[in-house]
PDB file of C-alpha atoms in Angstrom:
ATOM      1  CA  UNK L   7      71.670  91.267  74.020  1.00 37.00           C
ATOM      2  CA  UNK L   8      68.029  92.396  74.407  1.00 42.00           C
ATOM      3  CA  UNK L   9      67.363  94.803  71.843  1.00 47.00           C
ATOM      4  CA  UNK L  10      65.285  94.465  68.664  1.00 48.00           C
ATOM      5  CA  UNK L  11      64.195  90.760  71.049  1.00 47.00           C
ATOM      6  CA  UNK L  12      60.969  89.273  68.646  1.00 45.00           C
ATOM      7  CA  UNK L  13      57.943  90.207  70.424  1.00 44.00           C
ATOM      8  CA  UNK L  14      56.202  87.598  72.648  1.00 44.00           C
ATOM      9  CA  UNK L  15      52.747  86.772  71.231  1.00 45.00           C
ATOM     10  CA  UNK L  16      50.122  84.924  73.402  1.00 42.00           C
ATOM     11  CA  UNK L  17      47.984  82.257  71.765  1.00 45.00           C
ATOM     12  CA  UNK L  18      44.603  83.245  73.082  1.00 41.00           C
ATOM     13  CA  UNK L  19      43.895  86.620  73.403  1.00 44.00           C
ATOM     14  CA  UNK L  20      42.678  85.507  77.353  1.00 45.00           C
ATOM     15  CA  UNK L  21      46.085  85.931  78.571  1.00 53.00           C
ATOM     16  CA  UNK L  22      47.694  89.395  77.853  1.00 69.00           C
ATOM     17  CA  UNK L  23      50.658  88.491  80.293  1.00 85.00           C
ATOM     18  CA  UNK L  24      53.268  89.442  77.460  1.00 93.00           C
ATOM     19  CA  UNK L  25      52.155  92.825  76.473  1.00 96.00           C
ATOM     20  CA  UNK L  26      53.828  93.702  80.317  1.00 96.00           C
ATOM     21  CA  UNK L  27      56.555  91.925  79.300  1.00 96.00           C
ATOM     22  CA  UNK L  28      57.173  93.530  76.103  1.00 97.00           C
ATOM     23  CA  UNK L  29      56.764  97.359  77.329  1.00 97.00           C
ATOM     24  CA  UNK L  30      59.678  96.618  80.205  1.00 97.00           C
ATOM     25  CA  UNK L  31      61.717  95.286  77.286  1.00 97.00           C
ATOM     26  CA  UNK L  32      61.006  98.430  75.399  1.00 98.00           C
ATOM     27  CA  UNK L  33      61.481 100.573  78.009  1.00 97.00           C
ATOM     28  CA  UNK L  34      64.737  99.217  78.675  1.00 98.00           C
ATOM     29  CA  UNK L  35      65.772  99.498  75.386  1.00 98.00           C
ATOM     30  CA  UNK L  36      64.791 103.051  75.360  1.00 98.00           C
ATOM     31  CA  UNK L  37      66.741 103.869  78.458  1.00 98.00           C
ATOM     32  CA  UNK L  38      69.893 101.875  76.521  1.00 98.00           C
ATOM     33  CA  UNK L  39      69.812 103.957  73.236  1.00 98.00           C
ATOM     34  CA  UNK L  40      69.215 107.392  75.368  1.00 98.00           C
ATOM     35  CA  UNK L  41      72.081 106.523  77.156  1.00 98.00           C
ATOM     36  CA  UNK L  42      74.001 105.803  73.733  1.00 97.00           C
ATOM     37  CA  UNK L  43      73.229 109.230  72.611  1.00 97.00           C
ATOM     38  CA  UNK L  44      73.774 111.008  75.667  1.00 98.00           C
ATOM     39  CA  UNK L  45      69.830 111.546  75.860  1.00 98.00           C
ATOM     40  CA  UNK L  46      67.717 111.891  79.018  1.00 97.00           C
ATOM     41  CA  UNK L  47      65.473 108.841  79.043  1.00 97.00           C
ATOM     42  CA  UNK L  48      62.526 111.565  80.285  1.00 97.00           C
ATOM     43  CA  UNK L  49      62.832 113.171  76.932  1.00 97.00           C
ATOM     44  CA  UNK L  50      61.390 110.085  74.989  1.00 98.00           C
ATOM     45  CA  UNK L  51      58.243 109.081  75.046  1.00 98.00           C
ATOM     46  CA  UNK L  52      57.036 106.003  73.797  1.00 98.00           C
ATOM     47  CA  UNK L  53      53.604 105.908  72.225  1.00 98.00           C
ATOM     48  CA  UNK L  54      51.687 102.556  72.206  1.00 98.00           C
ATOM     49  CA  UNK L  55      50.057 101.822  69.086  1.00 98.00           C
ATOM     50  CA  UNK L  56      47.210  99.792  69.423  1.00 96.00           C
ATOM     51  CA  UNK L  57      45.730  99.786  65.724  1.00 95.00           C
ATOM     52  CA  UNK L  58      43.151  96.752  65.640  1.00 93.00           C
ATOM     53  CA  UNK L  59      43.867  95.562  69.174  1.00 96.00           C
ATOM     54  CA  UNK L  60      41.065  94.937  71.535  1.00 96.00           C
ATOM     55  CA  UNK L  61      40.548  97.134  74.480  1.00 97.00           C
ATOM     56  CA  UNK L  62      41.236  94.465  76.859  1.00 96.00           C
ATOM     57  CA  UNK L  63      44.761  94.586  75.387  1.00 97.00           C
ATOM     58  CA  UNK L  64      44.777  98.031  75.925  1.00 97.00           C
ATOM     59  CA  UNK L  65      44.099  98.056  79.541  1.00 97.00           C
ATOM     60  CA  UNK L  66      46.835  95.444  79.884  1.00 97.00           C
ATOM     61  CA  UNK L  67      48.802  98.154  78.872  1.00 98.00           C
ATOM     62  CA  UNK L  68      47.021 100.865  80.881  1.00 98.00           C
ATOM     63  CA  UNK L  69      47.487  98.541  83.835  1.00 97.00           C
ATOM     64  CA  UNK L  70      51.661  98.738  83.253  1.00 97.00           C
ATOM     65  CA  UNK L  71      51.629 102.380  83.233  1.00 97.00           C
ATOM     66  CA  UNK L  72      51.219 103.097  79.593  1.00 98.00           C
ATOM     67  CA  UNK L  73      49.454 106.613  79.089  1.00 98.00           C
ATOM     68  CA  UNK L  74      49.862 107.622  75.495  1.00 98.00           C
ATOM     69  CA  UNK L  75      48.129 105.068  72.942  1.00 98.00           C
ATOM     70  CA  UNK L  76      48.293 105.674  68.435  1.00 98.00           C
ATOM     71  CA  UNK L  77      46.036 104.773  66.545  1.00 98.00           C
ATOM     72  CA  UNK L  78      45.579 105.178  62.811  1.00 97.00           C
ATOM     73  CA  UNK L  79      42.081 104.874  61.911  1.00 97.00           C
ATOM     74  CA  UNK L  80      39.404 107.336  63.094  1.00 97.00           C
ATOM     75  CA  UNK L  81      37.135 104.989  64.485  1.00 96.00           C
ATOM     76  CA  UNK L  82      39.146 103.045  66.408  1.00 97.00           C
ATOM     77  CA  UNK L  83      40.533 106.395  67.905  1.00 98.00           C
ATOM     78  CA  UNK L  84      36.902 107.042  68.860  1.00 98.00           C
ATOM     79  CA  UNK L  85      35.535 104.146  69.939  1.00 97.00           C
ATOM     80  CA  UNK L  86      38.526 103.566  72.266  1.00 98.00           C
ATOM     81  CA  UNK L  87      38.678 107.084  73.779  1.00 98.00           C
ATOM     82  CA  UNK L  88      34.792 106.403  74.547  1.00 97.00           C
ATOM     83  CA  UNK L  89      35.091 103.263  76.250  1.00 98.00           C
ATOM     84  CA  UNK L  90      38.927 103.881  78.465  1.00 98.00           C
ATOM     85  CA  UNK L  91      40.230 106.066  81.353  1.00 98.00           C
ATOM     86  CA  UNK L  92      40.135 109.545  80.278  1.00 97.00           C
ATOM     87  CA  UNK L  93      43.643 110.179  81.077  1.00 98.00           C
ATOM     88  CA  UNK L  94      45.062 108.821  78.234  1.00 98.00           C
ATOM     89  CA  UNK L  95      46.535 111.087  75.748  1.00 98.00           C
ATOM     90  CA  UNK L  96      45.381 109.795  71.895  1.00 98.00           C
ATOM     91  CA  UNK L  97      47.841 110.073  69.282  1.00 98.00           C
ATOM     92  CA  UNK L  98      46.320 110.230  65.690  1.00 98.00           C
ATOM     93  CA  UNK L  99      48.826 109.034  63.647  1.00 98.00           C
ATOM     94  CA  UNK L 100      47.256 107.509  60.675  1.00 97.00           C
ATOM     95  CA  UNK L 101      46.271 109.508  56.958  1.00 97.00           C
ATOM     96  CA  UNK L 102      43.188 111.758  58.110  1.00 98.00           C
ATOM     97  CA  UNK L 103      40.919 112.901  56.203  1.00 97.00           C
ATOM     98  CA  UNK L 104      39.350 116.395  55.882  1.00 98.00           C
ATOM     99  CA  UNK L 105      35.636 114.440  56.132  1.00 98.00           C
ATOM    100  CA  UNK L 106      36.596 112.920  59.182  1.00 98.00           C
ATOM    101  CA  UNK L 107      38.229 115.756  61.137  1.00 98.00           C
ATOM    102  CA  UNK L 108      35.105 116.449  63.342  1.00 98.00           C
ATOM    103  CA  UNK L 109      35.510 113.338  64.833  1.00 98.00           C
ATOM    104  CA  UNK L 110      39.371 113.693  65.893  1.00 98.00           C
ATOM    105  CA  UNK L 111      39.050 117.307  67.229  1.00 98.00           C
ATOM    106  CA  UNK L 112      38.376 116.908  70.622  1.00 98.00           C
ATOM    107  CA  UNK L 113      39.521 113.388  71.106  1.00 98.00           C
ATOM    108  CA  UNK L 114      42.839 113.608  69.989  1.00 98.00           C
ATOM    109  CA  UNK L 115      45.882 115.359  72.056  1.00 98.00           C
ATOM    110  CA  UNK L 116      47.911 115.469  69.279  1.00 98.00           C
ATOM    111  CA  UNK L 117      47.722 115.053  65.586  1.00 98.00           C
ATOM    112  CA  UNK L 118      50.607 113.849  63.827  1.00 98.00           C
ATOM    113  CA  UNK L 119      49.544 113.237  60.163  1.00 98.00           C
ATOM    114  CA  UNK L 120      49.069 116.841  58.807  1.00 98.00           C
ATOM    115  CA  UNK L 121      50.409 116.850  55.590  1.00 98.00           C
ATOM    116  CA  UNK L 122      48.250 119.844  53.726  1.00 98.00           C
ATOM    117  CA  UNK L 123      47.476 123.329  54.031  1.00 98.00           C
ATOM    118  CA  UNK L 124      43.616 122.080  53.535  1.00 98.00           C
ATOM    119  CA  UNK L 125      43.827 119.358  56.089  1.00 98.00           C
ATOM    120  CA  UNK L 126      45.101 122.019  58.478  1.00 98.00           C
ATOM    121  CA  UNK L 127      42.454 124.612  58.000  1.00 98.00           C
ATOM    122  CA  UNK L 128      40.158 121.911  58.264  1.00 98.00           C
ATOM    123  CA  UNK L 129      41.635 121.343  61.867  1.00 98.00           C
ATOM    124  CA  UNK L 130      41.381 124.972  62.069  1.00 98.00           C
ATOM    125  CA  UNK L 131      37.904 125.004  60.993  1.00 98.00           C
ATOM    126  CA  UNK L 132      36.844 122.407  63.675  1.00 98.00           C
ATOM    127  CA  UNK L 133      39.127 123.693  66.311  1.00 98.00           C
ATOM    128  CA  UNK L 134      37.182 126.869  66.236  1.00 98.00           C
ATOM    129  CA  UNK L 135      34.067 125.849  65.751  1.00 98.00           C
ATOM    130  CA  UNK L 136      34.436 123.683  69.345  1.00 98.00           C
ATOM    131  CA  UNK L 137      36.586 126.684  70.940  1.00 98.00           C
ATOM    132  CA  UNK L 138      39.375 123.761  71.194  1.00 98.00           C
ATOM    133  CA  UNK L 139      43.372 124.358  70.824  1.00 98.00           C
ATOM    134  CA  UNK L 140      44.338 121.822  68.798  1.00 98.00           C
ATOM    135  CA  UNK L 141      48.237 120.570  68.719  1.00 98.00           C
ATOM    136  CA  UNK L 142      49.883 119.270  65.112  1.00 98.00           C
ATOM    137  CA  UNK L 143      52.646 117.765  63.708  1.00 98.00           C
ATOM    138  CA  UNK L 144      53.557 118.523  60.161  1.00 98.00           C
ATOM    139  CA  UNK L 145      53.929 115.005  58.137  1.00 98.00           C
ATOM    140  CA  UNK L 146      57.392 115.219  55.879  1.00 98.00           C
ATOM    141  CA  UNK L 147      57.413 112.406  53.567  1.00 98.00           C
ATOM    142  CA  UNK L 148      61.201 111.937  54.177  1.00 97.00           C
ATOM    143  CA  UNK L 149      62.009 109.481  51.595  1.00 96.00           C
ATOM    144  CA  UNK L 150      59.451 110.376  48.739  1.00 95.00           C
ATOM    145  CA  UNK L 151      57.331 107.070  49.032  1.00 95.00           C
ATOM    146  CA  UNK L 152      55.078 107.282  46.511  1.00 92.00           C
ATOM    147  CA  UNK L 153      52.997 105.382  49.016  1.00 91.00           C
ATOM    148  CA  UNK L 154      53.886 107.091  51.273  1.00 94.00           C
ATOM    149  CA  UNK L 155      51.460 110.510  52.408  1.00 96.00           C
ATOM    150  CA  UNK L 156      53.038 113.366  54.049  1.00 98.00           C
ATOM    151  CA  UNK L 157      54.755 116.636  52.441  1.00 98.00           C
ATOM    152  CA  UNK L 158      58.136 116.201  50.390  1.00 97.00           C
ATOM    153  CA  UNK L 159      61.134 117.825  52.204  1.00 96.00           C
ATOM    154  CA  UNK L 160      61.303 120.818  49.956  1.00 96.00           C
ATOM    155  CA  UNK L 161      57.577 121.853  51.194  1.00 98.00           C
ATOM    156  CA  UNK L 162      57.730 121.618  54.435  1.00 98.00           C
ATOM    157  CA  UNK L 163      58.415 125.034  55.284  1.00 98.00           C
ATOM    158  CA  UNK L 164      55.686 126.424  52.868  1.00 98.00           C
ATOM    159  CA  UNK L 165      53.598 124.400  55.076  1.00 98.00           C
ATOM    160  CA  UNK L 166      54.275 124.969  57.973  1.00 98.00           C
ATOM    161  CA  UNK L 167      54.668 128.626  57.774  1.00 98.00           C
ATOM    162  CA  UNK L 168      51.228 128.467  55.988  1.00 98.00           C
ATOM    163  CA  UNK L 169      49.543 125.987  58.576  1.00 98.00           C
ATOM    164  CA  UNK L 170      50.680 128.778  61.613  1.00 98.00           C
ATOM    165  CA  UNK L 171      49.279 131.205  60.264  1.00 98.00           C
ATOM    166  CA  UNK L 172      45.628 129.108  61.115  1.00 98.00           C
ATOM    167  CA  UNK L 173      43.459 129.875  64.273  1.00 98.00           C
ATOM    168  CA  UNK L 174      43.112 127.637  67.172  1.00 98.00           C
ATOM    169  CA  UNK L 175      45.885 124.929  66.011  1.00 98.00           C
ATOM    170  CA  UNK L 176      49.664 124.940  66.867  1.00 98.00           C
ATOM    171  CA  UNK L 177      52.581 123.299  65.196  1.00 98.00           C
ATOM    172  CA  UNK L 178      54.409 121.413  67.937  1.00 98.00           C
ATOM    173  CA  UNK L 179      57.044 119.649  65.324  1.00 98.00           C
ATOM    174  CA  UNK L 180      57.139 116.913  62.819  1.00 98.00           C
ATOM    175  CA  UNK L 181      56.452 113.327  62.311  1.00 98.00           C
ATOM    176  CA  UNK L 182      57.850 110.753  59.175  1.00 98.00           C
ATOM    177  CA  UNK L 183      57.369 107.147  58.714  1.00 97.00           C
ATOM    178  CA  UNK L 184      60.730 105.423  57.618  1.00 96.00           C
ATOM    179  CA  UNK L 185      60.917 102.928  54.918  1.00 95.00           C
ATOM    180  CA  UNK L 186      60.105  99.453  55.996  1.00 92.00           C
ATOM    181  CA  UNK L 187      63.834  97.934  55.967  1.00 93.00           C
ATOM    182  CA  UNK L 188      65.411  95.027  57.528  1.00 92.00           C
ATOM    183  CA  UNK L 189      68.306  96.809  59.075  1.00 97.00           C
ATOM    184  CA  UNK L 190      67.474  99.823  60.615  1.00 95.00           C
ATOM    185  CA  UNK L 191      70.927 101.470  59.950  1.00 97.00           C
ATOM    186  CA  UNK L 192      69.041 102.095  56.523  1.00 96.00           C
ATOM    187  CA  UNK L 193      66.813 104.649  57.714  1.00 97.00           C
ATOM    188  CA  UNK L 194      69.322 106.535  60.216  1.00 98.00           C
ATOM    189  CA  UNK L 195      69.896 109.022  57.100  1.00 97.00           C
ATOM    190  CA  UNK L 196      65.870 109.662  56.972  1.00 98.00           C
ATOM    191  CA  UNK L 197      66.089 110.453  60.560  1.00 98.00           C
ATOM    192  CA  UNK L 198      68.958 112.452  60.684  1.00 98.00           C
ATOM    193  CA  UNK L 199      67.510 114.369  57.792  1.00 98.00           C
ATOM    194  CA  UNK L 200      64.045 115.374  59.315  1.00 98.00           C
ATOM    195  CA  UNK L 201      66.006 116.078  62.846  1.00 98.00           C
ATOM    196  CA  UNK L 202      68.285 118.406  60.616  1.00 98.00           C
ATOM    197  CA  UNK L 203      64.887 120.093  59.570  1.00 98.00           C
ATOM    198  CA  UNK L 204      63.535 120.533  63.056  1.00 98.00           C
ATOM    199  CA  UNK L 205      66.337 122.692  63.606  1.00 98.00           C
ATOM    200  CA  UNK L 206      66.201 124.597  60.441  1.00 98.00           C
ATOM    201  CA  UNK L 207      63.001 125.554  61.255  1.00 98.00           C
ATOM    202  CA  UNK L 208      63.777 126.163  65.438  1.00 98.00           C
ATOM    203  CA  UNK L 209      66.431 128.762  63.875  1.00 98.00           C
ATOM    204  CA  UNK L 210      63.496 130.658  61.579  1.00 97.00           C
ATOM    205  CA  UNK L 211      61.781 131.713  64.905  1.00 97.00           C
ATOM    206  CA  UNK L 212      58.616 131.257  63.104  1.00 98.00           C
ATOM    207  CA  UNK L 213      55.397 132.685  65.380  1.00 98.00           C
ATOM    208  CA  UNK L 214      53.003 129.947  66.580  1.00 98.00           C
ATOM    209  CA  UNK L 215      55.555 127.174  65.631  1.00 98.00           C
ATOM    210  CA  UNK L 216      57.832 125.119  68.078  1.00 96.00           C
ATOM    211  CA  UNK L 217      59.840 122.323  67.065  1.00 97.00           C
ATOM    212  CA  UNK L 218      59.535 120.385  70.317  1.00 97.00           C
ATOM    213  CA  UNK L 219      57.983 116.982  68.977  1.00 98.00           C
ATOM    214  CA  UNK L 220      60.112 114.628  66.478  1.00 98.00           C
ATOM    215  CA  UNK L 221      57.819 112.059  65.738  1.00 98.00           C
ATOM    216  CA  UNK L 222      59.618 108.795  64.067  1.00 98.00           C
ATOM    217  CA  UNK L 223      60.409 105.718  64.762  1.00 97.00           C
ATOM    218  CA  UNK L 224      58.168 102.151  64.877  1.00 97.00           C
ATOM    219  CA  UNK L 225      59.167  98.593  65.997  1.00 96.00           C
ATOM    220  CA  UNK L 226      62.132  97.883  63.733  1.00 96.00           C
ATOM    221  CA  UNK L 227      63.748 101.432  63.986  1.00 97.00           C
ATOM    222  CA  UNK L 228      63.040 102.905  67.023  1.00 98.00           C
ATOM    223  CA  UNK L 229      66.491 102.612  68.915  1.00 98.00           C
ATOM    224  CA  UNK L 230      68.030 103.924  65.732  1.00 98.00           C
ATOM    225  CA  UNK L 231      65.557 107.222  66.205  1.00 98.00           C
ATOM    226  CA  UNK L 232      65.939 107.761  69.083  1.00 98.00           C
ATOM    227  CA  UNK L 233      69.806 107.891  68.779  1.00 98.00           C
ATOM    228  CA  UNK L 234      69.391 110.434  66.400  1.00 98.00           C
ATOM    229  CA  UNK L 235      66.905 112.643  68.127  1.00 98.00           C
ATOM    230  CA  UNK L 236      63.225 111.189  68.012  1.00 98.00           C
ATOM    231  CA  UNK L 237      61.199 112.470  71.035  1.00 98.00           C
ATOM    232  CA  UNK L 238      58.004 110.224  70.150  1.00 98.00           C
ATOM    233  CA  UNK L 239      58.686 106.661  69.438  1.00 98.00           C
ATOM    234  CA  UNK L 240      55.395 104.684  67.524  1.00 98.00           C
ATOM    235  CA  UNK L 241      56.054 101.225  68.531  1.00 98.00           C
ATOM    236  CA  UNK L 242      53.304  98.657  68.345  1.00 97.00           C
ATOM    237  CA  UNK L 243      53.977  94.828  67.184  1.00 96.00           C
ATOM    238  CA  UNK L 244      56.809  95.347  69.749  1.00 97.00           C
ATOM    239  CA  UNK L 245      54.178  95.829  72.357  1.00 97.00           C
ATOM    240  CA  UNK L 246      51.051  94.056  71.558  1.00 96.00           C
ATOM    241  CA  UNK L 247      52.326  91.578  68.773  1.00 91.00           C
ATOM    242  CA  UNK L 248      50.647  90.585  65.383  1.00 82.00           C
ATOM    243  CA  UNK L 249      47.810  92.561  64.144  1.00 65.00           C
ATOM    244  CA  UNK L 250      44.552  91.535  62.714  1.00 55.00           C
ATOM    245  CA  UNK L 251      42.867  94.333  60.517  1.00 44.00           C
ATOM    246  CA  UNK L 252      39.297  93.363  61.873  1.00 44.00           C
ATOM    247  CA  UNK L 253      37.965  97.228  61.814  1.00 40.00           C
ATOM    248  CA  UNK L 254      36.553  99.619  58.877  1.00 38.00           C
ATOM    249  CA  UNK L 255      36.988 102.625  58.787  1.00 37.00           C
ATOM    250  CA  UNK L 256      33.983 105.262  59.247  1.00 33.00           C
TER     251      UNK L 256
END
């Protein structure tokens, strides 16, 4: 069996050669748990999360076919969208904050990690002030982390109704990060819970608000996501390996 296979991990950062190997196994796994859930493998799409990864690793990646890169720190997001092809789409999918907006806006195709009316009128703010649409997802803490950020469950709707109600920026769905657990079955009940909101708020027909992005999902959950509705997986040790946490933040 394939799935959930540790990730390959090169010695020297010189030979890349497994980063192919890992997004085929990913892929495939994808296509395996779509087909489990009687999903369209076109409906997923798998976001590469390259947080403290080099660009050469990147390009490995962009080599294979990969299009849509995470990352969770503004200034890697920046200095990577400076120096690669400018048909990648950049997924900001780290805590963001309000300070550091300016440099997202613009650079970023969609924004996952909105988790307060503030941050989003910040967004708003930007958005406007570059005459840029800007898409969002709404962050739901789903398991009430305390170190976790995002909104709790019972706020999301007060926030998103709130957050559409802003200029220039449009709520395309919502995005949670799971609890780190060994077996993924643990976190199926988070997942089913925050697909379960997506289509409380579909049915509320709320203007300037679509509920077409499900954001959730990361290396050790991802199948389990996916089988119960994530459209964006975040997988990244799967793909590029072990990380290194060589970069501060601006």
């Amino acid at each position: 069996m394939e799935e959930l296979k540790k990730p390959e991990i090169s010695n020297t950062e010189k030979e890349h050669g497994f980063i192919s190997k890992n997004l085929d196994l990913v892929s495939r796994n994808i296509a395996k748990a779509c087909e489990r859930a009687g999903r369209d493998k076109a409906d997923v799409t798998l976001i590469a999360v390259s947080k403290t990864k080099p660009v050469s690793m990147l390009m490995e990646a962009y080599r294979h076919g990969c299009r849509q890169f995470g990352e969770n720190k503004v200034q890697e997001l920046s200095q990577k969208y400076e120096e690669m092809p400018k048909d990648i789409q950049w997924h900001m999918i780290g805590h963001l904050q309000r300070n550091k907006v300016k440099y997202v806006v613009g650079k970023a195709a969609l924004i996952h990690s909105v988790d307060s009316l503030k941050l989003a009128e910040e967004i708003s703010r930007e958005a406007v002030k570059k005459q840029l649409e800007v898409s969002i997802l709404i962050e739901v803490n789903i398991a009430n982390e305390e170190s976790k950020y995002g909104v709790a469950l019972s706020d999301a709707e007060k926030l998103i109704r709130g957050a559409a109600l802003l200029p220039n920026i449009h709520i395309q769905g919502l995005m949670a990060i799971a609890p780190y657990v060994e077996d993924p079955e643990e976190n199926r009940h988070y997942f089913t819970l925050l697909k379960q909101l997506s289509v409380d708020i579909k049915q509320k027909n709320i203007d300037n608000v679509n509920m077409n992005v499900l954001s959730m999902g990361m290396t050790g959950d991802y199948l389990t996501a996916i089988e119960e509705g994530a459209t964006h997986v975040r997988v990244g040790t799967g793909i590029f390996g072990e990380r290194h946490y060589p970069f501060q933040d601006i």
